[in-house]
Amino acid sequence: MNKARYRNRKAYGGFFLLLCVAAAAFGLGWLVFILWDLILNGIQGFSAKALTTSTPPPGSSGGLANAILGSVMMSGLAVLVGTPIGILAGTYLAEYGRRGAFAFVVRFVNDILLSAPSIVIGLFVYELTVFQVGHFSAWAGSIALAIIVIPVVVRTTENMLLLVPNTLREAAASLGAPRNLLVRSVTWRAARAGIITGVLFAVARISGETAPLLFTSLNNQFWSTDLNAPIASLPVVIFQFAMSPYEDWHTLAWVGALLVTMTVLALSIIARVFESRRHTS
Amino acid sequence: MAIIGGSGVNRGMVSTDIADAGRHQVAGRLGAAERRFRRLAAGAALVVVLIFIGAFASLLRGAWPALHEFGVPFLWAEKWNPVTGRFGALAPIAGTLITSTLAMLIAVPVGLGIAIFLTEVCPRPLRRPIGIAIELLAAIPSIIYGIWGLFVFAPYFQAHGQQTLIDLFANVPVLQVLFAGPPYGIGMFTASLILSIMILPFISAISRDVFATVPAALKESAYSLGCTKWEVISSVVLPFARIGVVGGAMLALGRALGETMAVTFVIGNAHHLQSSLFAPGTTISATIANEFTEADSALYLSSLVALGLILFAITFIVLAAAQIMLYRLERRAGGRTQ
């Protein structure tokens, strides 16, 4: 074998592998870059006041309390509405319609919705609710977020149920359990950690969603718990404040950005821990 | 009629009758519960389909006045003038396609590189943490990329990157046109760059999963013939994983096309086409996000909804193609990869 030629080939390959290392460093670099700036800028405006007072008019001081409330309320409602529908639909795909034509259509449409632009969902809910009743509302925002929750939960529920060994199903069926009892007390239980992971991912996904809220829940400068009225939310406040020319609004936008990111990252990491525990057990 | 339990013949007969009736009752109840549950689950599945159909139908209805007014030329008319009520979608459509293409040009090679790094180069104990860190890039909400891009990246890029690129390409034929003009910081190129970071994890995660399905025997036989690591990757792993990689890239493209907030912050929202990538522009989603709440006439609103419909149609085609490729791959692998 020609040693020099082999060395050349190795060097050639080594160069490309080095590029791969550089690619990974590039990706990680951005993550560090973004998180670092977020913490640096977010910490500056962080105070008890930022969490307890409502959004200020330009030029005076205030906080994000009403936006936090709005985000929590709408996300909570969206999860309450979206999770049962998502779990049931995922269950249908995994337990009843594995090979049917209807299941294929549902699966296909769901995977499209999973990646569909969220601004289009916003437009749809605008046409569906705001346009009909004539005003923006927290309900509309929650519906838009629920529509984003459903495909995420469907996808993970189906995946997790498919991982449940068929022998478990057969054991339950041999005891005479009807399908729904089998699903509810055997496969759901076996897949519980995985399904919870899916819900956590869905919550993480909607906590930062802005586009679908812009023309459904709009914004509200004041503390409001009325579901029929426009309501503030962290992402929309961040958008409005960051695009404004006022310095103290910028500061609050950074605080909001830090809050949202920390929530989302914490949820994603908890979900991943859940997931890995399922893998090892 | 089976006799269960019961010691005496008489008692046995009586109790089976009762047991039989009871059994029928229970079976009937269980059957009804089963039908209810099945209908409920199927109904939930139907909701998913209805959402999709409803979205298309309601966008179509909302877009109708504009489509009726401007017709098909809406797609390539450049004028976007709320004052005179003339609307054309050329600038947003072109902006969407240009930023997404540019983002893919950056993200595909880098994402593949990351996937190769994670499966072939990285020491085993570090694979999971680094993989998760890369995936966190996808977890960070779009609005965070937006505010960071506007306040941190754009000013930095304006001061340190853009002028250098403009000077560098000043005498290169095509590039001098693409990289020209004053460095604003914000603009099409900045938006594309941020988009590419956002879609990077989709490409690397799917590619990594597909690489993991390459049979070890294939790789080992290549090694046994004296291939170097890179030769194994480029002539065994990549060709084997081709469909999956393309599917993952299309999925990422679908995301890039519809990405809204990050782009809205940094693209500059200018409704005319310019040859320079450093010039401000707009995309479909950025136009809708910026102008929807300010739209003061029915036609204006309808034109924005029509833009949304076009976006939905484009992403549908791209995502459907991606799904079909990934399904084909799954069938080959014999299980879902995700």
XYZ file of C-alpha atoms in Angstrom:
619
model
C 0.000 0.000 0.000
C 1.180 3.451 -0.802
C 1.848 5.052 2.572
C 2.145 8.633 1.352
C -1.133 8.355 -0.499
C -2.879 6.957 2.556
C -1.495 9.827 4.616
C -2.879 12.258 2.102
C -6.289 10.651 2.247
C -6.247 10.811 6.012
C -5.230 14.455 5.990
C -7.957 15.251 3.449
C -10.560 13.537 5.644
C -9.156 15.133 8.771
C -9.696 18.538 7.225
C -13.398 17.844 6.704
C -13.794 16.365 10.185
C -12.210 19.527 11.530
C -14.845 21.504 9.627
C -17.497 19.403 11.390
C -16.001 20.305 14.755
C -16.054 23.936 13.651
C -19.746 23.568 12.696
C -20.581 22.293 16.174
C -18.577 25.125 17.725
C -20.462 27.565 15.463
C -23.818 26.265 16.709
C -22.817 26.222 20.364
C -21.215 29.647 19.975
C -24.529 31.233 18.975
C -26.275 29.596 21.932
C -23.719 31.002 24.360
C -23.736 34.366 22.597
C -27.535 34.679 22.832
C -27.897 33.430 26.400
C -25.045 35.607 27.593
C -26.551 38.780 26.129
C -29.981 37.859 27.460
C -28.750 37.418 31.005
C -26.555 40.502 30.837
C -29.353 42.754 29.571
C -32.188 41.091 31.443
C -30.589 41.215 34.875
C -30.149 44.994 34.655
C -33.830 45.792 34.776
C -34.736 42.899 37.017
C -36.406 43.943 40.262
C -39.383 43.095 42.456
C -41.167 46.000 40.820
C -40.770 44.447 37.403
C -42.763 41.447 38.594
C -45.445 43.200 40.650
C -46.553 46.269 38.704
C -48.328 46.563 35.392
C -46.892 47.786 32.104
C -46.186 51.511 32.193
C -46.998 54.221 29.681
C -43.885 55.608 28.022
C -41.636 57.623 30.281
C -42.726 56.217 33.625
C -41.647 53.101 35.433
C -43.589 49.880 35.759
C -43.379 46.153 35.389
C -44.713 43.160 33.573
C -47.194 41.733 36.086
C -50.224 41.970 33.778
C -48.291 40.404 30.905
C -47.120 37.511 33.086
C -50.698 36.952 34.247
C -52.000 37.030 30.682
C -49.378 34.589 29.460
C -50.042 32.161 32.323
C -53.822 32.378 31.854
C -53.790 31.859 28.107
C -51.167 29.112 28.207
C -53.091 27.364 30.983
C -56.355 27.497 29.051
C -54.652 26.360 25.861
C -53.165 23.349 27.636
C -56.506 22.542 29.293
C -58.251 22.555 25.920
C -55.476 21.154 23.764
C -54.112 18.328 25.906
C -57.227 16.107 26.105
C -57.913 16.499 22.396
C -54.266 15.807 21.592
C -54.018 12.743 23.829
C -57.281 11.269 22.521
C -56.336 11.862 18.894
C -52.866 10.388 19.480
C -54.513 7.417 21.171
C -56.781 6.915 18.183
C -53.780 6.862 15.851
C -51.784 4.416 17.961
C -54.521 2.110 19.259
C -57.408 2.134 16.805
C -56.414 3.315 13.387
C -52.836 2.182 12.910
C -53.223 1.408 9.232
C -56.535 2.912 8.188
C -56.919 5.606 5.541
C -58.501 8.051 8.004
C -55.585 7.593 10.398
C -53.166 8.218 7.555
C -54.872 11.509 6.715
C -54.927 12.566 10.367
C -51.254 11.699 10.777
C -50.294 13.581 7.629
C -52.322 16.686 8.464
C -51.043 16.648 12.027
C -47.424 16.555 10.903
C -48.118 19.515 8.611
C -49.792 21.468 11.424
C -46.795 20.702 13.631
C -44.589 22.832 11.396
C -47.163 25.175 9.916
C -46.355 28.873 10.333
C -47.861 30.070 13.600
C -48.809 33.407 12.044
C -51.179 31.530 9.748
C -52.796 29.967 12.833
C -53.170 33.502 14.153
C -54.900 34.632 10.961
C -57.196 31.596 11.069
C -58.286 32.268 14.655
C -58.716 35.940 13.793
C -61.127 34.998 11.012
C -62.798 32.444 13.265
C -63.342 34.540 16.374
C -62.256 38.170 16.329
C -63.765 38.859 12.930
C -67.068 37.258 13.985
C -67.536 38.875 17.407
C -65.859 42.135 16.520
C -63.274 42.417 19.280
C -59.981 40.905 20.394
C -60.088 38.613 23.418
C -58.090 36.355 25.704
C -60.314 33.503 24.514
C -59.167 33.973 20.946
C -55.530 33.947 22.076
C -56.097 30.746 24.045
C -57.733 29.032 21.078
C -54.808 30.001 18.854
C -52.357 28.576 21.393
C -54.471 25.421 21.829
C -54.259 24.826 18.085
C -50.486 24.894 18.466
C -50.583 22.540 21.485
C -52.703 19.838 19.808
C -50.304 18.633 17.078
C -47.367 18.504 19.512
C -49.338 16.352 21.963
C -50.771 14.133 19.196
C -47.342 13.423 17.797
C -45.691 12.564 21.148
C -48.693 10.577 22.416
C -48.733 8.409 19.318
C -44.973 7.880 19.410
C -45.008 6.986 23.086
C -47.959 4.585 22.785
C -46.268 2.816 19.886
C -43.296 2.162 22.163
C -45.499 0.209 24.588
C -44.818 -3.492 23.947
C -47.696 -5.362 22.315
C -47.342 -8.198 24.840
C -48.746 -5.829 27.464
C -51.804 -5.227 25.267
C -52.198 -8.939 24.649
C -51.963 -9.703 28.355
C -54.746 -7.227 29.132
C -56.878 -8.461 26.236
C -56.484 -12.073 27.347
C -57.968 -11.112 30.699
C -61.005 -9.934 28.807
C -60.412 -6.198 29.095
C -62.154 -4.225 26.332
C -59.991 -1.934 24.219
C -60.750 1.265 26.120
C -60.000 -0.289 29.506
C -56.790 -1.681 28.063
C -55.830 1.761 26.794
C -56.753 3.621 29.932
C -55.268 1.336 32.536
C -52.389 -0.319 30.666
C -50.969 1.588 27.708
C -51.619 5.127 29.008
C -49.970 4.157 32.249
C -47.006 2.593 30.556
C -46.561 5.684 28.362
C -47.337 8.233 31.060
C -43.852 9.758 31.355
C -43.623 10.124 27.605
C -47.016 11.776 27.295
C -46.171 14.234 30.071
C -42.960 15.031 28.202
C -45.050 15.900 25.175
C -47.262 18.241 27.172
C -44.196 19.942 28.660
C -42.756 20.459 25.179
C -46.066 21.915 24.093
C -46.095 24.353 27.019
C -42.516 25.329 26.219
C -43.499 25.915 22.622
C -46.443 28.185 23.371
C -44.801 30.216 26.135
C -42.801 32.081 23.551
C -45.322 32.187 20.705
C -45.958 35.740 19.593
C -47.280 35.690 16.058
C -50.595 33.939 16.818
C -51.337 36.371 19.662
C -50.734 39.603 17.755
C -54.221 39.705 16.288
C -56.147 37.463 18.647
C -55.483 38.584 22.215
C -53.759 41.796 21.082
C -52.450 43.617 24.167
C -53.739 45.416 27.214
C -51.885 48.002 29.218
C -53.793 47.207 32.382
C -54.257 44.313 34.796
C -57.112 42.253 33.379
C -58.542 38.813 34.030
C -61.486 39.207 31.672
C -61.417 36.449 29.078
C -63.650 38.450 26.769
C -61.325 41.433 26.672
C -57.912 41.917 25.082
C -55.161 40.783 27.411
C -51.430 41.438 27.664
C -48.929 38.629 27.209
C -45.161 38.546 27.656
C -44.227 37.907 24.017
C -46.497 40.628 22.634
C -45.283 43.123 25.257
C -41.682 42.258 24.366
C -42.482 42.894 20.700
C -44.237 46.182 21.336
C -41.666 47.491 23.822
C -38.604 46.426 21.846
C -39.914 48.109 18.689
C -40.653 51.342 20.595
C -38.208 54.226 20.808
C -38.280 54.444 24.639
C -35.267 53.378 26.653
C -37.127 52.154 29.755
C -39.474 50.103 27.574
C -36.394 48.445 26.045
C -35.183 47.546 29.532
C -38.515 45.924 30.361
C -38.501 44.071 27.042
C -35.167 42.521 28.000
C -36.514 41.514 31.406
C -39.481 39.862 29.674
C -37.179 38.146 27.199
C -35.081 36.733 30.047
C -38.216 35.488 31.845
C -39.610 33.807 28.732
C -36.315 32.178 27.803
C -35.668 30.864 31.303
C -39.191 29.397 31.437
C -38.842 27.759 28.054
C -35.358 26.393 28.716
C -36.343 25.075 32.155
C -39.399 23.318 30.660
C -37.354 21.835 27.822
C -34.685 20.560 30.177
C -37.234 19.074 32.621
C -38.967 17.398 29.665
C -35.672 15.940 28.503
C -34.872 14.607 31.969
C -38.306 12.929 31.998
C -37.574 11.488 28.594
C -34.163 10.112 29.534
C -35.566 8.552 32.702
C -38.022 6.666 30.537
C -35.186 5.447 28.330
C -33.102 4.132 31.187
C -35.884 2.532 33.213
C -73.927 -22.641 29.085
C -70.989 -23.305 31.368
C -71.410 -23.972 35.054
C -69.098 -21.933 37.150
C -68.892 -22.403 40.921
C -71.856 -23.851 42.769
C -71.612 -27.241 44.479
C -75.108 -28.656 43.942
C -76.738 -29.190 40.600
C -79.788 -27.079 41.402
C -77.859 -24.204 42.868
C -75.542 -24.395 39.934
C -78.329 -24.052 37.394
C -79.864 -21.095 39.177
C -76.623 -19.244 39.657
C -75.560 -19.677 36.005
C -78.820 -18.193 34.855
C -78.239 -15.205 37.058
C -74.584 -15.087 36.143
C -75.474 -15.273 32.468
C -77.886 -12.414 32.695
C -75.321 -10.467 34.696
C -72.644 -11.260 32.193
C -74.788 -9.976 29.339
C -75.449 -6.848 31.271
C -71.766 -6.280 31.977
C -70.807 -7.095 28.418
C -73.419 -4.661 27.177
C -72.152 -1.955 29.471
C -68.550 -2.570 28.508
C -69.482 -2.569 24.855
C -71.268 0.752 25.178
C -68.306 2.228 27.045
C -66.009 0.927 24.357
C -68.078 2.494 21.591
C -68.184 5.789 23.484
C -64.425 5.846 23.967
C -63.760 4.914 20.383
C -66.071 7.651 19.115
C -64.415 10.151 21.455
C -60.932 9.258 20.224
C -62.008 9.307 16.582
C -63.727 12.647 17.203
C -60.528 14.115 18.613
C -58.655 12.856 15.560
C -61.295 14.478 13.375
C -60.714 17.805 15.182
C -57.134 17.789 13.863
C -58.374 17.445 10.294
C -61.100 20.053 10.828
C -58.563 22.569 12.124
C -56.564 22.123 8.957
C -59.530 22.365 6.600
C -60.996 25.229 8.630
C -57.727 27.156 8.395
C -57.618 26.838 4.618
C -61.291 27.643 4.191
C -61.326 30.687 6.457
C -58.142 32.103 4.921
C -59.646 31.624 1.502
C -62.808 33.420 2.568
C -60.830 36.259 4.165
C -58.598 36.579 1.128
C -61.465 36.499 -1.364
C -62.070 40.272 -1.685
C -58.402 40.884 -2.484
C -58.110 37.929 -4.857
C -61.300 39.040 -6.571
C -60.061 42.630 -6.887
C -56.514 41.941 -8.085
C -56.787 38.459 -9.591
C -53.803 36.262 -10.243
C -51.461 39.222 -10.982
C -51.569 39.803 -7.190
C -48.758 37.247 -7.109
C -46.288 39.290 -9.143
C -47.470 42.882 -8.784
C -44.833 44.876 -6.963
C -46.842 47.858 -5.810
C -47.926 47.788 -2.158
C -49.664 51.039 -1.451
C -52.237 51.271 1.332
C -53.030 54.883 0.433
C -54.164 54.179 -3.114
C -55.404 50.705 -2.199
C -53.158 48.891 -4.684
C -51.635 45.719 -3.331
C -49.221 43.243 -4.877
C -47.392 40.380 -3.245
C -44.150 40.328 -5.204
C -41.870 41.929 -2.601
C -43.036 39.785 0.337
C -42.988 36.563 -1.697
C -39.538 37.306 -3.099
C -38.275 38.295 0.347
C -39.572 35.058 1.857
C -37.967 32.933 -0.841
C -34.646 34.814 -0.778
C -34.201 34.787 3.002
C -35.197 31.121 3.248
C -32.875 30.064 0.428
C -29.976 31.965 1.920
C -30.701 30.506 5.348
C -30.726 27.001 3.875
C -27.410 27.630 2.094
C -25.850 28.333 5.471
C -27.784 25.887 7.648
C -27.607 22.713 5.542
C -23.819 22.331 5.443
C -23.410 23.475 9.044
C -26.267 21.263 10.273
C -24.812 18.253 8.468
C -21.421 19.053 9.955
C -22.923 19.108 13.435
C -24.696 15.798 12.824
C -21.456 14.196 11.619
C -19.631 15.638 14.606
C -22.225 14.226 16.989
C -22.301 10.737 15.491
C -18.708 10.180 14.406
C -16.271 12.570 16.016
C -17.528 13.621 19.432
C -16.393 11.579 22.459
C -19.338 9.434 23.601
C -19.989 11.035 27.020
C -20.240 14.491 25.420
C -22.670 13.483 22.658
C -25.851 13.844 24.671
C -25.074 17.183 26.349
C -23.829 18.790 23.136
C -26.783 17.350 21.221
C -29.203 18.813 23.745
C -27.428 22.183 23.685
C -27.801 22.354 19.896
C -31.463 21.395 20.178
C -32.002 24.181 22.705
C -31.344 26.556 19.810
C -34.711 25.368 18.488
C -36.377 25.760 21.872
C -35.484 29.453 22.179
C -38.584 31.342 21.037
C -38.495 33.271 17.817
C -39.148 36.577 19.586
C -35.946 36.149 21.598
C -33.954 35.810 18.385
C -35.746 38.943 17.247
C -34.916 41.165 20.200
C -31.362 39.834 20.321
C -30.947 40.329 16.596
C -32.233 43.889 16.754
C -30.341 45.126 19.809
C -27.176 43.042 19.816
C -26.435 41.326 16.554
C -27.470 43.970 14.014
C -25.420 46.793 15.574
C -22.447 44.460 15.969
C -22.718 43.214 12.396
C -23.079 46.776 11.137
C -19.874 47.821 12.882
C -17.751 44.730 12.318
C -18.999 42.569 9.471
C -20.874 44.394 6.797
C -18.320 46.988 5.727
C -15.667 44.293 5.539
C -17.851 42.195 3.247
C -18.746 45.210 1.108
C -15.074 46.099 0.673
C -14.084 42.484 0.116
C -16.519 41.944 -2.740
C -16.291 45.457 -4.202
C -14.564 44.204 -7.350
C -16.047 40.736 -7.714
C -18.608 40.713 -10.557
C -21.843 39.285 -9.134
C -21.082 39.633 -5.462
C -20.476 43.367 -5.702
C -24.152 43.789 -6.487
C -25.354 41.420 -3.774
C -23.163 42.910 -1.072
C -23.518 46.591 -1.733
C -24.877 49.757 -0.256
C -24.642 51.323 3.131
C -24.358 48.902 6.078
C -27.656 49.304 7.921
C -27.128 46.346 10.218
C -30.656 45.170 9.655
C -31.739 43.806 6.275
C -32.254 40.641 4.241
C -28.829 39.188 4.973
C -29.101 39.639 8.742
C -32.554 38.055 8.691
C -31.239 35.088 6.706
C -28.331 34.605 9.071
C -30.590 34.560 12.124
C -33.020 32.248 10.319
C -30.180 29.863 9.593
C -29.307 29.628 13.299
C -32.936 28.923 14.119
C -33.351 26.051 11.657
C -29.917 24.546 12.306
C -31.189 22.167 15.039
C -33.923 20.711 12.797
C -31.370 19.722 10.191
C -28.804 18.410 12.637
C -31.294 16.474 14.795
C -32.969 14.655 11.907
C -29.665 13.992 10.144
C -28.209 12.602 13.353
C -31.163 10.253 13.800
C -30.885 9.079 10.215
C -27.129 8.560 10.494
C -27.805 6.337 13.495
C -29.903 4.025 11.300
C -26.984 3.239 8.966
C -26.224 -0.463 9.579
C -22.944 -0.962 11.406
C -22.059 -3.801 9.028
C -22.041 -1.367 6.087
C -19.661 0.998 7.827
C -17.464 -1.823 9.102
C -17.108 -3.329 5.660
C -16.002 0.043 4.314
C -13.457 0.364 7.115
C -12.234 -3.152 6.420
C -11.493 -2.141 2.836
C -9.189 0.545 4.207
C -11.451 3.576 4.008
C -10.613 6.527 6.199
C -13.264 7.856 8.554
C -14.170 10.673 6.181
C -14.409 8.287 3.236
C -16.798 6.098 5.215
C -18.916 9.167 6.039
C -18.940 10.633 2.550
C -19.373 7.440 0.548
C -21.348 5.178 2.883
C -23.173 7.144 5.583
C -24.292 10.176 3.531
C -25.579 8.243 0.500
C -27.444 5.835 2.784
C -29.024 8.697 4.720
C -29.792 10.826 1.661
C -33.585 10.709 1.776
C -33.698 11.464 5.486
C -31.313 14.365 5.167
C -33.306 15.875 2.309
C -36.545 15.327 4.245
C -35.087 17.023 7.317
C -33.830 19.918 5.217
C -37.284 20.395 3.677
C -38.830 20.379 7.124
C -36.366 23.081 8.135
C -37.201 25.013 4.967
C -40.874 24.861 5.940
C -39.989 26.416 9.267
C -37.828 29.092 7.667
C -40.536 30.128 5.207
C -43.065 30.812 7.938
C -40.783 32.179 10.618
C -42.225 35.474 11.754
C -41.007 37.348 14.795
C -37.242 36.990 14.404
C -37.495 38.187 10.811
C -39.904 41.008 11.598
C -37.402 42.551 13.996
C -34.392 42.587 11.707
C -35.543 42.745 8.096
C -36.384 46.430 7.963
C -39.854 46.157 6.370
C -39.312 47.768 3.001
C -41.793 46.921 0.272
C -39.527 47.271 -2.718
C -37.083 44.824 -4.146
C -33.417 45.711 -4.150
C -30.499 43.841 -5.580
C -28.332 44.136 -2.468
C -28.769 41.571 0.294
C -27.784 44.230 2.817
C -30.795 46.338 1.879
C -33.938 46.181 3.995
C -36.749 44.050 2.627
C -39.773 42.208 3.871
C -41.251 38.724 3.975
C -44.838 37.503 3.897
C -44.925 36.820 7.616
C -43.173 40.069 8.548
C -45.621 42.078 6.446
C -48.604 40.462 8.143
C -47.142 40.862 11.638
C -46.297 44.510 11.062
C -49.344 45.765 9.241
C -52.278 43.628 10.320
C -53.381 45.703 13.283
C -52.891 48.916 11.305
C -54.859 47.788 8.278
C -57.593 50.411 7.998
C -59.575 49.208 5.007
C -61.271 45.912 4.221
C -59.211 45.515 1.068
C -55.956 46.099 2.951
C -56.917 43.497 5.548
C -57.999 41.079 2.862
C -54.701 41.529 0.992
C -52.823 40.619 4.159
C -54.970 37.521 4.617
C -54.277 36.648 0.980
C -50.567 36.846 1.777
C -51.204 34.440 4.654
C -53.007 32.084 2.287
C -50.069 32.139 -0.122
C -47.687 31.408 2.758
C -49.864 28.540 3.947
C -49.961 27.086 0.440
C -46.185 27.336 -0.053
C -45.367 25.803 3.325
C -47.972 23.090 2.752
C -46.260 21.989 -0.448
C -42.803 22.019 1.127
C -43.884 20.257 4.320
C -45.968 17.675 2.456
C -42.956 16.793 0.318
C -40.820 16.539 3.463
C -43.363 14.283 5.167
C -43.636 11.948 2.200
C -39.859 11.528 2.150
C -39.681 10.912 5.883
C -42.562 8.401 5.747
C -40.754 6.485 3.036
C -37.701 6.431 5.230
C -39.703 5.202 8.216
C -41.150 2.365 6.250
C -37.639 1.323 5.331
C -36.367 1.629 8.888
C -39.440 -0.220 10.158
C -40.303 2.260 12.863
C -40.798 5.912 13.566
C -37.650 7.973 13.798
C -37.960 11.065 15.873
